[in-house]
Amino acid sequence: DAGITQSPRHKVTETGTPVTLRCHQTENHRYMYWYRQDPGHGLRLIHYSYGVKDTDKGEVSDGYSVSRSKTEDFLLTLESATSSQTSVYFCAISDSGTGDYGYTFGSGTRLTVV
Amino acid sequence: AQSVSQHNHHVILSEAASLELGCNYSYGGTVNLFWYVQYPGQHLQLLLKYFSGDPLVKGIKGFEAEFIKSKFSFNLRKPSVQWSDTAEYFCAVKRGGSGTYKYIFGTGTRLKVLA
């Protein structure tokens, strides 16, 4: 969707290096989420944000940190990338705190840690 | 802990065959239910959703789903699939009410439709 973009689309990085993925939205939605998608696991929530500087952990947050200094940007950082973090990362946004209307997803970032 | 189960991991059908993908969840309270579709190389898109009311929900592209509360199920159906329906399908559950931001997704069902 045009209202949400992720960058980069693809990245290959070495074990132990820091990596930051960016999610940018133009919808002025309050809620933003980072998921990782792995075969056999579906989508798992890493972190989410319910406002500027308001973030919380999801089910697989170890090894990840996030920041949200502006409504439109939600950054996901792998402080020291490991091979287990090779995955496809999706950002999602929602205008409802209850999420009742579903999410809008970005196009994903395919990250390979070698 | 809450969970969402999609028992069919891979489904192969011929065009015009009928489709039913299973989704069961474990939470006993009020829920909002969703089906998302992910076409090859693309992001997830919302197919349909259930909040309340008529348990038979119609979505885009001829898909529908039925919420059966007694069975904790929300199965996705389509009477006649097309080759273009080849995709991965995810069921998602969110507990109803305010203050809950998180969905739980199933592990997905990969559908391949043969022309």
Coordinates of N, CA and C in Angstrom, one line a residue:
Chain A
D1 N 0.8 -1.2 0.0 CA 0.0 0.0 0.0 C 0.9 1.2 0.0
A2 N 0.4 2.3 -0.6 CA 1.2 3.5 -0.8 C 1.4 4.1 0.6
G3 N 0.6 3.9 1.5 CA 0.6 4.6 2.8 C 1.6 4.1 3.8
I4 N 2.3 3.0 3.4 CA 3.3 2.4 4.3 C 4.4 1.9 3.5
T5 N 5.6 2.3 3.8 CA 6.8 1.8 3.1 C 7.8 1.3 4.0
Q6 N 8.5 0.3 3.6 CA 9.6 -0.3 4.4 C 10.9 -0.2 3.6
S7 N 12.0 0.1 4.4 CA 13.3 0.1 3.7 C 14.3 -0.4 4.7
P8 N 15.3 -1.1 4.1 CA 15.4 -1.5 2.7 C 14.5 -2.6 2.4
R9 N 14.4 -3.0 1.1 CA 13.5 -4.1 0.8 C 14.3 -5.5 1.0
H10 N 15.6 -5.4 0.7 CA 16.4 -6.6 0.9 C 17.7 -6.1 1.5
K11 N 18.3 -7.0 2.4 CA 19.6 -6.6 3.0 C 20.3 -7.9 3.4
V12 N 21.5 -8.0 3.1 CA 22.4 -9.0 3.5 C 23.4 -8.4 4.5
T13 N 23.6 -9.0 5.6 CA 24.5 -8.4 6.6 C 25.3 -9.6 7.3
E14 N 26.4 -9.2 7.9 CA 27.2 -10.2 8.6 C 26.8 -10.4 10.1
T15 N 27.0 -11.6 10.6 CA 26.8 -11.8 12.0 C 27.5 -10.8 12.8
G16 N 26.8 -10.3 13.8 CA 27.5 -9.4 14.8 C 27.3 -7.9 14.4
T17 N 26.9 -7.6 13.3 CA 26.7 -6.2 12.9 C 25.4 -5.7 13.3
P18 N 25.3 -4.4 13.5 CA 23.9 -3.8 13.8 C 23.2 -3.5 12.5
V19 N 21.9 -3.7 12.6 CA 21.0 -3.5 11.4 C 19.8 -2.7 11.9
T20 N 19.4 -1.7 11.1 CA 18.2 -1.0 11.4 C 17.3 -1.0 10.2
L21 N 16.0 -1.4 10.4 CA 15.0 -1.4 9.4 C 14.0 -0.3 9.7
R22 N 13.5 0.3 8.6 CA 12.7 1.5 8.8 C 11.3 1.2 8.2
C23 N 10.3 1.6 9.0 CA 8.9 1.6 8.5 C 8.4 3.1 8.5
H24 N 7.9 3.5 7.4 CA 7.4 4.9 7.3 C 6.0 4.9 6.8
Q25 N 5.1 5.6 7.5 CA 3.7 5.7 7.1 C 3.3 7.1 6.9
T26 N 2.3 7.2 6.0 CA 1.8 8.6 5.7 C 0.3 8.7 6.1
E27 N -0.2 7.7 6.8 CA -1.6 7.6 7.2 C -1.9 8.3 8.5
N28 N -0.9 8.7 9.2 CA -1.0 9.3 10.6 C -1.7 8.3 11.6
H29 N -1.5 7.0 11.4 CA -2.0 6.0 12.3 C -1.2 6.0 13.5
R30 N -1.9 5.8 14.6 CA -1.2 5.8 15.9 C -0.4 4.5 16.2
Y31 N -0.9 3.4 15.7 CA -0.4 2.1 16.1 C 0.5 1.5 15.0
M32 N 1.6 1.1 15.4 CA 2.6 0.4 14.4 C 3.1 -0.8 15.0
Y33 N 3.5 -1.8 14.2 CA 3.9 -3.1 14.6 C 5.0 -3.6 13.8
W34 N 5.9 -4.4 14.4 CA 6.9 -5.1 13.6 C 6.6 -6.6 13.8
Y35 N 6.5 -7.3 12.7 CA 6.4 -8.8 12.7 C 7.6 -9.4 12.0
R36 N 7.9 -10.6 12.3 CA 8.8 -11.4 11.5 C 8.0 -12.6 11.0
Q37 N 8.3 -13.0 9.8 CA 7.6 -14.1 9.1 C 8.6 -15.2 8.8
D38 N 8.4 -16.4 9.4 CA 9.2 -17.5 9.1 C 8.4 -18.8 8.8
P39 N 8.9 -19.6 7.9 CA 8.2 -20.8 7.5 C 7.8 -21.7 8.8
G40 N 6.5 -22.1 8.8 CA 6.1 -22.9 9.9 C 5.7 -22.1 11.2
H41 N 6.0 -20.8 11.2 CA 5.7 -20.0 12.4 C 4.7 -18.9 12.1
G42 N 4.4 -18.7 10.8 CA 3.5 -17.6 10.5 C 4.1 -16.3 10.8
L43 N 3.3 -15.4 11.3 CA 3.8 -14.0 11.7 C 3.9 -14.0 13.2
R44 N 5.0 -13.5 13.7 CA 5.2 -13.3 15.1 C 5.5 -11.9 15.5
L45 N 4.9 -11.4 16.5 CA 5.0 -10.0 16.8 C 6.3 -9.8 17.6
I46 N 7.1 -8.8 17.1 CA 8.4 -8.5 17.7 C 8.2 -7.3 18.7
H47 N 7.8 -6.2 18.2 CA 7.5 -5.0 19.1 C 6.3 -4.3 18.5
Y48 N 5.7 -3.5 19.3 CA 4.7 -2.6 18.7 C 4.7 -1.2 19.4
S49 N 4.0 -0.3 18.8 CA 4.0 1.1 19.3 C 2.6 1.6 19.3
Y50 N 2.2 2.2 20.4 CA 0.9 2.8 20.5 C 0.9 4.3 20.6
G51 N 2.1 4.9 20.2 CA 2.2 6.3 20.1 C 3.7 6.7 20.1
V52 N 3.9 8.0 19.9 CA 5.3 8.4 19.9 C 6.0 8.1 21.2
K53 N 7.1 7.5 21.1 CA 7.9 7.1 22.3 C 7.2 6.1 23.2
D54 N 6.1 5.5 22.8 CA 5.4 4.5 23.5 C 5.5 3.2 22.8
T55 N 6.3 2.3 23.3 CA 6.5 1.0 22.7 C 6.4 -0.1 23.7
D56 N 6.2 -1.3 23.2 CA 6.1 -2.5 24.1 C 6.6 -3.7 23.3
K57 N 6.9 -4.8 24.1 CA 7.5 -6.0 23.5 C 6.3 -6.9 23.0
G58 N 6.7 -7.6 22.0 CA 5.8 -8.7 21.5 C 6.3 -10.0 22.0
E59 N 6.0 -11.1 21.3 CA 6.3 -12.4 21.7 C 7.7 -12.8 21.4
V60 N 8.4 -12.2 20.5 CA 9.8 -12.6 20.1 C 10.7 -11.3 20.1
S61 N 10.8 -10.6 21.2 CA 11.5 -9.4 21.2 C 13.0 -9.5 21.5
D62 N 13.4 -10.6 22.0 CA 14.8 -10.7 22.4 C 15.7 -10.5 21.2
G63 N 16.7 -9.6 21.4 CA 17.7 -9.3 20.3 C 17.2 -8.1 19.4
Y64 N 16.1 -7.6 19.7 CA 15.5 -6.5 18.9 C 15.2 -5.3 19.8
S65 N 15.4 -4.1 19.3 CA 14.9 -2.9 20.0 C 14.2 -2.0 18.9
V66 N 13.4 -1.1 19.4 CA 12.6 -0.3 18.5 C 12.6 1.2 19.0
S67 N 12.3 2.1 18.1 CA 12.2 3.5 18.5 C 11.2 4.1 17.6
R68 N 10.5 5.1 18.3 CA 9.4 5.8 17.5 C 9.5 7.3 18.0
S69 N 10.2 8.1 17.3 CA 10.4 9.5 17.7 C 9.4 10.4 17.0
K70 N 8.8 9.8 15.9 CA 7.8 10.6 15.2 C 6.6 9.6 14.8
T71 N 5.5 10.2 14.7 CA 4.3 9.3 14.3 C 4.6 8.5 13.1
E72 N 5.2 9.0 12.1 CA 5.3 8.4 10.9 C 6.4 7.3 10.8
D73 N 7.4 7.3 11.7 CA 8.5 6.4 11.6 C 8.6 5.4 12.8
F74 N 8.8 4.1 12.5 CA 9.0 3.1 13.5 C 10.2 2.3 13.1
L75 N 11.3 2.4 13.9 CA 12.5 1.7 13.5 C 12.7 0.5 14.3
L76 N 13.2 -0.6 13.6 CA 13.5 -1.8 14.3 C 15.0 -2.0 14.2
T77 N 15.7 -2.2 15.3 CA 17.1 -2.4 15.3 C 17.5 -3.8 15.8
L78 N 18.4 -4.4 15.1 CA 19.0 -5.6 15.6 C 20.4 -5.2 16.0
E79 N 20.6 -5.2 17.3 CA 21.8 -4.7 17.9 C 23.1 -5.4 17.4
S80 N 23.0 -6.7 17.3 CA 24.1 -7.6 16.9 C 23.4 -8.8 16.2
A81 N 23.4 -8.7 14.9 CA 22.6 -9.6 14.1 C 23.1 -11.0 14.2
T82 N 22.2 -12.0 14.3 CA 22.5 -13.4 14.3 C 21.8 -14.1 13.2
S83 N 22.3 -15.3 12.9 CA 21.7 -16.0 11.8 C 20.3 -16.4 12.0
S84 N 19.9 -16.5 13.3 CA 18.5 -16.8 13.6 C 17.6 -15.7 13.3
Q85 N 18.1 -14.5 13.0 CA 17.3 -13.4 12.7 C 17.1 -13.2 11.2
T86 N 17.7 -14.1 10.4 CA 17.3 -14.2 9.0 C 15.9 -14.4 8.9
S87 N 15.2 -13.5 8.2 CA 13.7 -13.6 8.2 C 13.2 -12.6 7.2
V88 N 11.9 -12.6 7.1 CA 11.2 -11.5 6.4 C 10.5 -10.7 7.4
Y89 N 10.7 -9.4 7.4 CA 10.2 -8.5 8.5 C 9.1 -7.6 7.8
F90 N 7.9 -7.6 8.5 CA 6.8 -6.8 8.0 C 6.4 -5.8 9.1
C91 N 6.2 -4.6 8.6 CA 5.6 -3.6 9.4 C 4.1 -3.5 9.2
A92 N 3.4 -3.2 10.2 CA 1.9 -3.0 10.0 C 1.5 -1.8 10.7
I93 N 0.4 -1.2 10.3 CA -0.2 0.0 10.9 C -1.7 -0.2 11.2
S94 N -2.2 0.5 12.1 CA -3.6 0.4 12.4 C -4.1 1.7 13.0
D95 N -5.2 2.2 12.6 CA -5.8 3.4 13.1 C -6.6 3.2 14.4
S96 N -6.8 2.0 14.7 CA -7.7 1.7 15.8 C -6.9 1.0 16.9
G97 N -7.0 1.5 18.1 CA -6.3 0.9 19.3 C -6.8 -0.5 19.5
T98 N -8.0 -0.8 19.1 CA -8.5 -2.2 19.3 C -8.1 -3.0 18.1
G99 N -7.6 -2.4 17.0 CA -7.2 -3.2 15.9 C -8.4 -3.9 15.2
D100 N -9.6 -3.4 15.5 CA -10.8 -4.0 15.0 C -10.9 -4.0 13.4
Y101 N -10.3 -3.1 12.8 CA -10.5 -3.0 11.3 C -9.3 -3.6 10.6
G102 N -8.5 -4.3 11.3 CA -7.4 -5.0 10.6 C -6.2 -4.2 10.4
Y103 N -5.1 -4.8 10.0 CA -3.9 -4.0 9.8 C -3.7 -3.8 8.3
T104 N -2.9 -2.8 8.0 CA -2.3 -2.6 6.7 C -0.8 -2.9 6.8
F105 N -0.4 -3.8 5.9 CA 1.0 -4.2 6.0 C 1.8 -3.6 5.0
G106 N 3.1 -3.4 5.3 CA 4.1 -3.0 4.3 C 4.5 -4.2 3.5
S107 N 5.4 -3.9 2.5 CA 5.8 -4.9 1.5 C 6.9 -5.8 2.1
G108 N 7.4 -5.5 3.2 CA 8.4 -6.5 3.8 C 9.8 -6.1 3.5
T109 N 10.7 -6.6 4.4 CA 12.1 -6.5 4.3 C 12.7 -7.9 4.4
R110 N 13.4 -8.4 3.4 CA 14.0 -9.7 3.5 C 15.4 -9.5 4.0
L111 N 15.7 -10.0 5.2 CA 17.0 -9.8 5.8 C 17.7 -11.2 5.9
T112 N 18.9 -11.2 5.4 CA 19.7 -12.4 5.5 C 21.0 -12.1 6.3
V113 N 21.2 -12.9 7.3 CA 22.4 -12.7 8.2 C 23.3 -13.8 7.9
V114 N 24.5 -13.5 7.4 CA 25.5 -14.6 7.0 C 26.7 -14.6 8.0
Chain B
A1 N -2.1 -20.2 27.1 CA -1.8 -19.1 26.2 C -2.7 -19.2 25.0
Q2 N -3.1 -18.0 24.5 CA -3.9 -18.0 23.3 C -3.2 -18.6 22.1
S3 N -3.9 -19.3 21.3 CA -3.3 -19.9 20.1 C -4.3 -19.9 19.0
V4 N -3.7 -19.9 17.8 CA -4.5 -20.0 16.5 C -4.0 -21.2 15.7
S5 N -4.8 -22.1 15.4 CA -4.3 -23.3 14.7 C -4.9 -23.3 13.3
Q6 N -4.0 -23.5 12.3 CA -4.4 -23.8 11.0 C -3.9 -25.2 10.6
H7 N -4.7 -26.1 10.6 CA -4.3 -27.5 10.5 C -3.8 -27.9 9.1
N8 N -4.3 -27.2 8.1 CA -3.9 -27.5 6.7 C -2.7 -26.6 6.4
H9 N -1.5 -27.2 6.3 CA -0.3 -26.4 6.0 C -0.2 -26.2 4.5
H10 N -0.5 -27.2 3.7 CA -0.4 -27.1 2.3 C -1.6 -27.8 1.7
V11 N -2.2 -27.1 0.7 CA -3.4 -27.6 0.0 C -3.2 -27.4 -1.5
I12 N -3.4 -28.4 -2.2 CA -3.4 -28.4 -3.7 C -4.7 -28.7 -4.2
L13 N -5.2 -27.8 -5.1 CA -6.5 -28.0 -5.7 C -6.5 -27.7 -7.2
S14 N -7.4 -28.3 -7.9 CA -7.5 -28.0 -9.3 C -8.5 -26.8 -9.4
E15 N -8.4 -26.0 -10.5 CA -9.3 -24.9 -10.7 C -10.7 -25.4 -10.7
A16 N -11.6 -24.6 -10.2 CA -13.0 -24.9 -10.0 C -13.4 -25.8 -8.8
A17 N -12.4 -26.3 -8.2 CA -12.7 -27.1 -6.9 C -13.1 -26.2 -5.8
S18 N -13.8 -26.7 -4.9 CA -14.2 -25.9 -3.7 C -13.1 -25.9 -2.7
L19 N -13.0 -24.9 -1.9 CA -12.0 -24.7 -0.9 C -12.6 -24.5 0.5
E20 N -12.0 -25.1 1.4 CA -12.3 -24.8 2.8 C -11.0 -24.9 3.6
L21 N -10.6 -23.9 4.2 CA -9.4 -23.8 5.1 C -9.8 -23.7 6.5
G22 N -9.3 -24.5 7.4 CA -9.6 -24.5 8.8 C -8.9 -23.5 9.6
C23 N -9.5 -22.9 10.6 CA -8.9 -22.0 11.6 C -9.6 -22.2 12.9
N24 N -8.9 -22.6 13.9 CA -9.4 -22.7 15.3 C -8.6 -21.9 16.2
Y25 N -9.2 -21.4 17.2 CA -8.5 -20.5 18.2 C -8.9 -21.0 19.6
S26 N -8.1 -20.6 20.5 CA -8.2 -21.1 21.9 C -8.8 -20.1 22.9
Y27 N -9.0 -18.9 22.5 CA -9.5 -17.9 23.5 C -11.0 -18.0 23.6
G28 N -11.5 -18.0 24.9 CA -13.0 -18.2 25.1 C -13.8 -17.0 25.2
G29 N -13.2 -15.8 25.2 CA -14.0 -14.6 25.3 C -14.4 -14.0 23.9
T30 N -14.7 -12.7 24.0 CA -15.1 -12.0 22.7 C -13.8 -11.9 21.8
V31 N -14.0 -12.2 20.6 CA -12.9 -12.2 19.6 C -13.3 -11.5 18.4
N32 N -12.3 -10.9 17.7 CA -12.4 -10.4 16.4 C -11.5 -11.3 15.5
L33 N -12.1 -11.7 14.4 CA -11.4 -12.7 13.6 C -11.1 -12.2 12.2
F34 N -10.0 -12.6 11.6 CA -9.6 -12.1 10.3 C -9.0 -13.2 9.5
W35 N -9.1 -13.1 8.2 CA -8.3 -13.8 7.2 C -7.5 -12.9 6.4
Y36 N -6.2 -13.2 6.2 CA -5.4 -12.4 5.4 C -4.9 -13.3 4.3
V37 N -4.5 -12.7 3.1 CA -4.0 -13.5 2.0 C -2.6 -12.8 1.7
Q38 N -1.7 -13.7 1.3 CA -0.4 -13.2 0.9 C 0.0 -13.8 -0.4
Y39 N -0.1 -13.1 -1.5 CA 0.2 -13.6 -2.8 C 1.8 -13.6 -2.9
P40 N 2.3 -14.5 -3.8 CA 3.7 -14.7 -3.9 C 4.5 -13.4 -4.0
G41 N 5.4 -13.2 -3.1 CA 6.3 -12.0 -3.2 C 5.6 -10.7 -2.7
Q42 N 4.4 -10.8 -2.2 CA 3.7 -9.6 -1.8 C 3.4 -9.6 -0.3
H43 N 2.9 -8.5 0.2 CA 2.6 -8.4 1.6 C 1.2 -8.9 1.9
L44 N 0.8 -9.0 3.2 CA -0.5 -9.5 3.6 C -1.6 -8.5 3.3
Q45 N -2.7 -9.0 2.8 CA -3.8 -8.2 2.5 C -5.0 -8.8 3.2
L46 N -5.9 -7.9 3.7 CA -7.1 -8.3 4.5 C -8.1 -8.9 3.5
L47 N -8.5 -10.1 3.7 CA -9.6 -10.8 2.9 C -11.0 -10.5 3.5
L48 N -11.1 -10.7 4.8 CA -12.4 -10.5 5.4 C -12.2 -10.5 6.9
K49 N -13.2 -10.0 7.6 CA -13.1 -9.9 9.1 C -14.5 -10.1 9.7
Y50 N -14.5 -10.6 10.9 CA -15.7 -10.7 11.7 C -15.5 -10.0 13.0
F51 N -16.6 -9.2 13.3 CA -16.6 -8.5 14.6 C -17.8 -9.1 15.4
S52 N -19.0 -9.0 14.8 CA -20.2 -9.5 15.6 C -21.3 -9.6 14.5
G53 N -22.4 -10.1 15.0 CA -23.6 -10.2 14.0 C -23.6 -11.4 13.2
D54 N -24.0 -11.3 12.0 CA -24.1 -12.5 11.1 C -22.8 -13.3 11.1
P55 N -22.8 -14.6 11.5 CA -21.6 -15.3 11.6 C -21.0 -15.7 10.2
L56 N -21.8 -15.5 9.2 CA -21.3 -15.8 7.8 C -20.8 -14.4 7.2
V57 N -19.5 -14.3 7.0 CA -18.9 -13.1 6.6 C -18.5 -13.3 5.1
K58 N -18.8 -12.3 4.3 CA -18.3 -12.3 2.9 C -17.2 -11.3 2.7
G59 N -16.2 -11.8 2.0 CA -15.0 -10.9 1.8 C -14.8 -10.6 0.3
I60 N -13.6 -10.3 0.0 CA -13.3 -9.9 -1.4 C -13.0 -11.2 -2.2
K61 N -13.1 -11.1 -3.5 CA -12.8 -12.2 -4.4 C -13.5 -13.4 -4.2
G62 N -14.8 -13.3 -3.7 CA -15.6 -14.5 -3.6 C -15.4 -15.4 -2.4
F63 N -14.5 -14.9 -1.5 CA -14.3 -15.7 -0.3 C -15.3 -15.4 0.8
E64 N -15.6 -16.3 1.6 CA -16.4 -16.2 2.8 C -15.9 -17.0 3.9
A65 N -16.3 -16.6 5.1 CA -15.9 -17.4 6.3 C -17.1 -17.5 7.3
E66 N -17.1 -18.6 8.0 CA -18.2 -18.8 9.0 C -17.6 -18.9 10.4
F67 N -18.1 -18.1 11.2 CA -17.7 -18.1 12.7 C -18.7 -19.1 13.4
I68 N -18.1 -20.1 14.0 CA -18.9 -21.0 14.8 C -18.4 -21.0 16.2
K69 N -19.1 -20.2 17.0 CA -18.5 -19.9 18.4 C -18.4 -21.2 19.2
S70 N -19.3 -22.1 19.0 CA -19.2 -23.4 19.8 C -18.0 -24.2 19.5
K71 N -17.5 -24.0 18.3 CA -16.4 -24.8 17.8 C -15.1 -24.0 17.8
F72 N -15.2 -22.7 18.2 CA -14.0 -21.9 18.2 C -13.4 -21.9 16.8
S73 N -14.2 -21.8 15.8 CA -13.7 -21.9 14.5 C -14.1 -20.7 13.6
F74 N -13.3 -20.5 12.6 CA -13.5 -19.4 11.6 C -13.0 -19.9 10.3
N75 N -13.6 -20.8 9.7 CA -13.1 -21.5 8.4 C -13.4 -20.6 7.2
L76 N -12.4 -20.6 6.3 CA -12.5 -19.8 5.1 C -13.0 -20.7 4.0
R77 N -13.8 -20.2 3.1 CA -14.4 -21.0 2.0 C -14.5 -20.2 0.7
K78 N -14.4 -21.0 -0.3 CA -14.6 -20.4 -1.6 C -15.2 -21.5 -2.5
P79 N -16.3 -21.3 -3.2 CA -17.0 -22.4 -3.9 C -16.2 -22.9 -5.1
S80 N -15.5 -22.0 -5.7 CA -14.7 -22.4 -7.0 C -13.5 -21.6 -7.1
V81 N -12.3 -22.3 -6.8 CA -11.1 -21.5 -6.8 C -10.5 -21.3 -8.2
Q82 N -9.7 -20.3 -8.3 CA -9.0 -20.0 -9.6 C -7.5 -20.1 -9.4
W83 N -6.8 -20.2 -10.5 CA -5.4 -20.3 -10.5 C -4.8 -19.1 -9.7
S84 N -5.4 -17.9 -9.9 CA -5.0 -16.7 -9.2 C -5.2 -16.7 -7.7
D85 N -5.8 -17.7 -7.2 CA -6.0 -17.8 -5.7 C -4.8 -18.4 -5.1
T86 N -3.8 -18.9 -5.9 CA -2.6 -19.5 -5.3 C -1.9 -18.4 -4.4
A87 N -1.8 -18.7 -3.2 CA -1.3 -17.8 -2.2 C -1.2 -18.5 -0.9
E88 N -0.7 -17.8 0.1 CA -0.7 -18.3 1.5 C -1.8 -17.5 2.3
Y89 N -2.5 -18.2 3.1 CA -3.7 -17.7 3.8 C -3.4 -17.8 5.3
F90 N -3.6 -16.7 6.0 CA -3.4 -16.6 7.4 C -4.7 -16.2 8.1
C91 N -5.0 -17.0 9.1 CA -6.1 -16.6 10.0 C -5.5 -15.8 11.2
A92 N -6.2 -14.9 11.7 CA -5.7 -14.1 12.8 C -6.8 -13.8 13.8
V93 N -6.5 -13.8 15.1 CA -7.5 -13.6 16.1 C -7.1 -12.4 17.0
K94 N -8.0 -11.6 17.3 CA -7.7 -10.6 18.3 C -8.8 -10.6 19.4
R95 N -8.4 -10.5 20.6 CA -9.4 -10.4 21.7 C -10.2 -9.1 21.6
G96 N -11.4 -9.2 21.8 CA -12.3 -8.0 21.7 C -12.1 -7.1 22.8
G97 N -12.5 -5.9 22.7 CA -12.4 -4.9 23.7 C -11.2 -4.0 23.6
S98 N -11.2 -3.0 24.4 CA -10.2 -2.0 24.3 C -8.9 -2.4 25.0
G99 N -7.8 -1.7 24.8 CA -6.6 -2.0 25.5 C -5.8 -3.2 25.0
T100 N -6.3 -3.8 23.9 CA -5.5 -5.0 23.5 C -5.1 -4.7 22.0
Y101 N -3.8 -4.6 21.8 CA -3.3 -4.2 20.5 C -2.8 -5.4 19.7
K102 N -2.8 -6.5 20.2 CA -2.0 -7.5 19.5 C -3.0 -8.6 18.9
Y103 N -2.6 -9.0 17.7 CA -3.2 -10.1 17.1 C -2.3 -11.4 17.3
I104 N -3.0 -12.5 17.1 CA -2.2 -13.7 17.0 C -2.5 -14.3 15.7
F105 N -1.5 -14.6 15.0 CA -1.7 -15.2 13.6 C -1.5 -16.7 13.7
G106 N -2.2 -17.4 12.8 CA -1.9 -18.8 12.6 C -0.6 -18.9 11.8
T107 N -0.2 -20.2 11.6 CA 1.0 -20.4 10.9 C 0.9 -20.4 9.4
G108 N -0.4 -20.3 8.9 CA -0.6 -20.1 7.5 C -0.9 -21.4 6.8
T109 N -1.6 -21.3 5.7 CA -1.9 -22.4 4.8 C -1.5 -22.0 3.4
R110 N -0.6 -22.8 2.8 CA -0.2 -22.5 1.5 C -1.1 -23.2 0.5
L111 N -1.8 -22.4 -0.3 CA -2.7 -23.0 -1.3 C -2.1 -22.9 -2.7
K112 N -2.1 -24.0 -3.4 CA -1.6 -24.0 -4.8 C -2.8 -24.5 -5.6
V113 N -3.2 -23.7 -6.6 CA -4.3 -24.1 -7.5 C -3.7 -24.4 -8.9
L114 N -4.0 -25.6 -9.3 CA -3.5 -26.1 -10.6 C -4.4 -25.7 -11.7
A115 N -3.8 -25.2 -12.8 CA -4.6 -24.7 -13.9 C -5.2 -25.9 -14.7

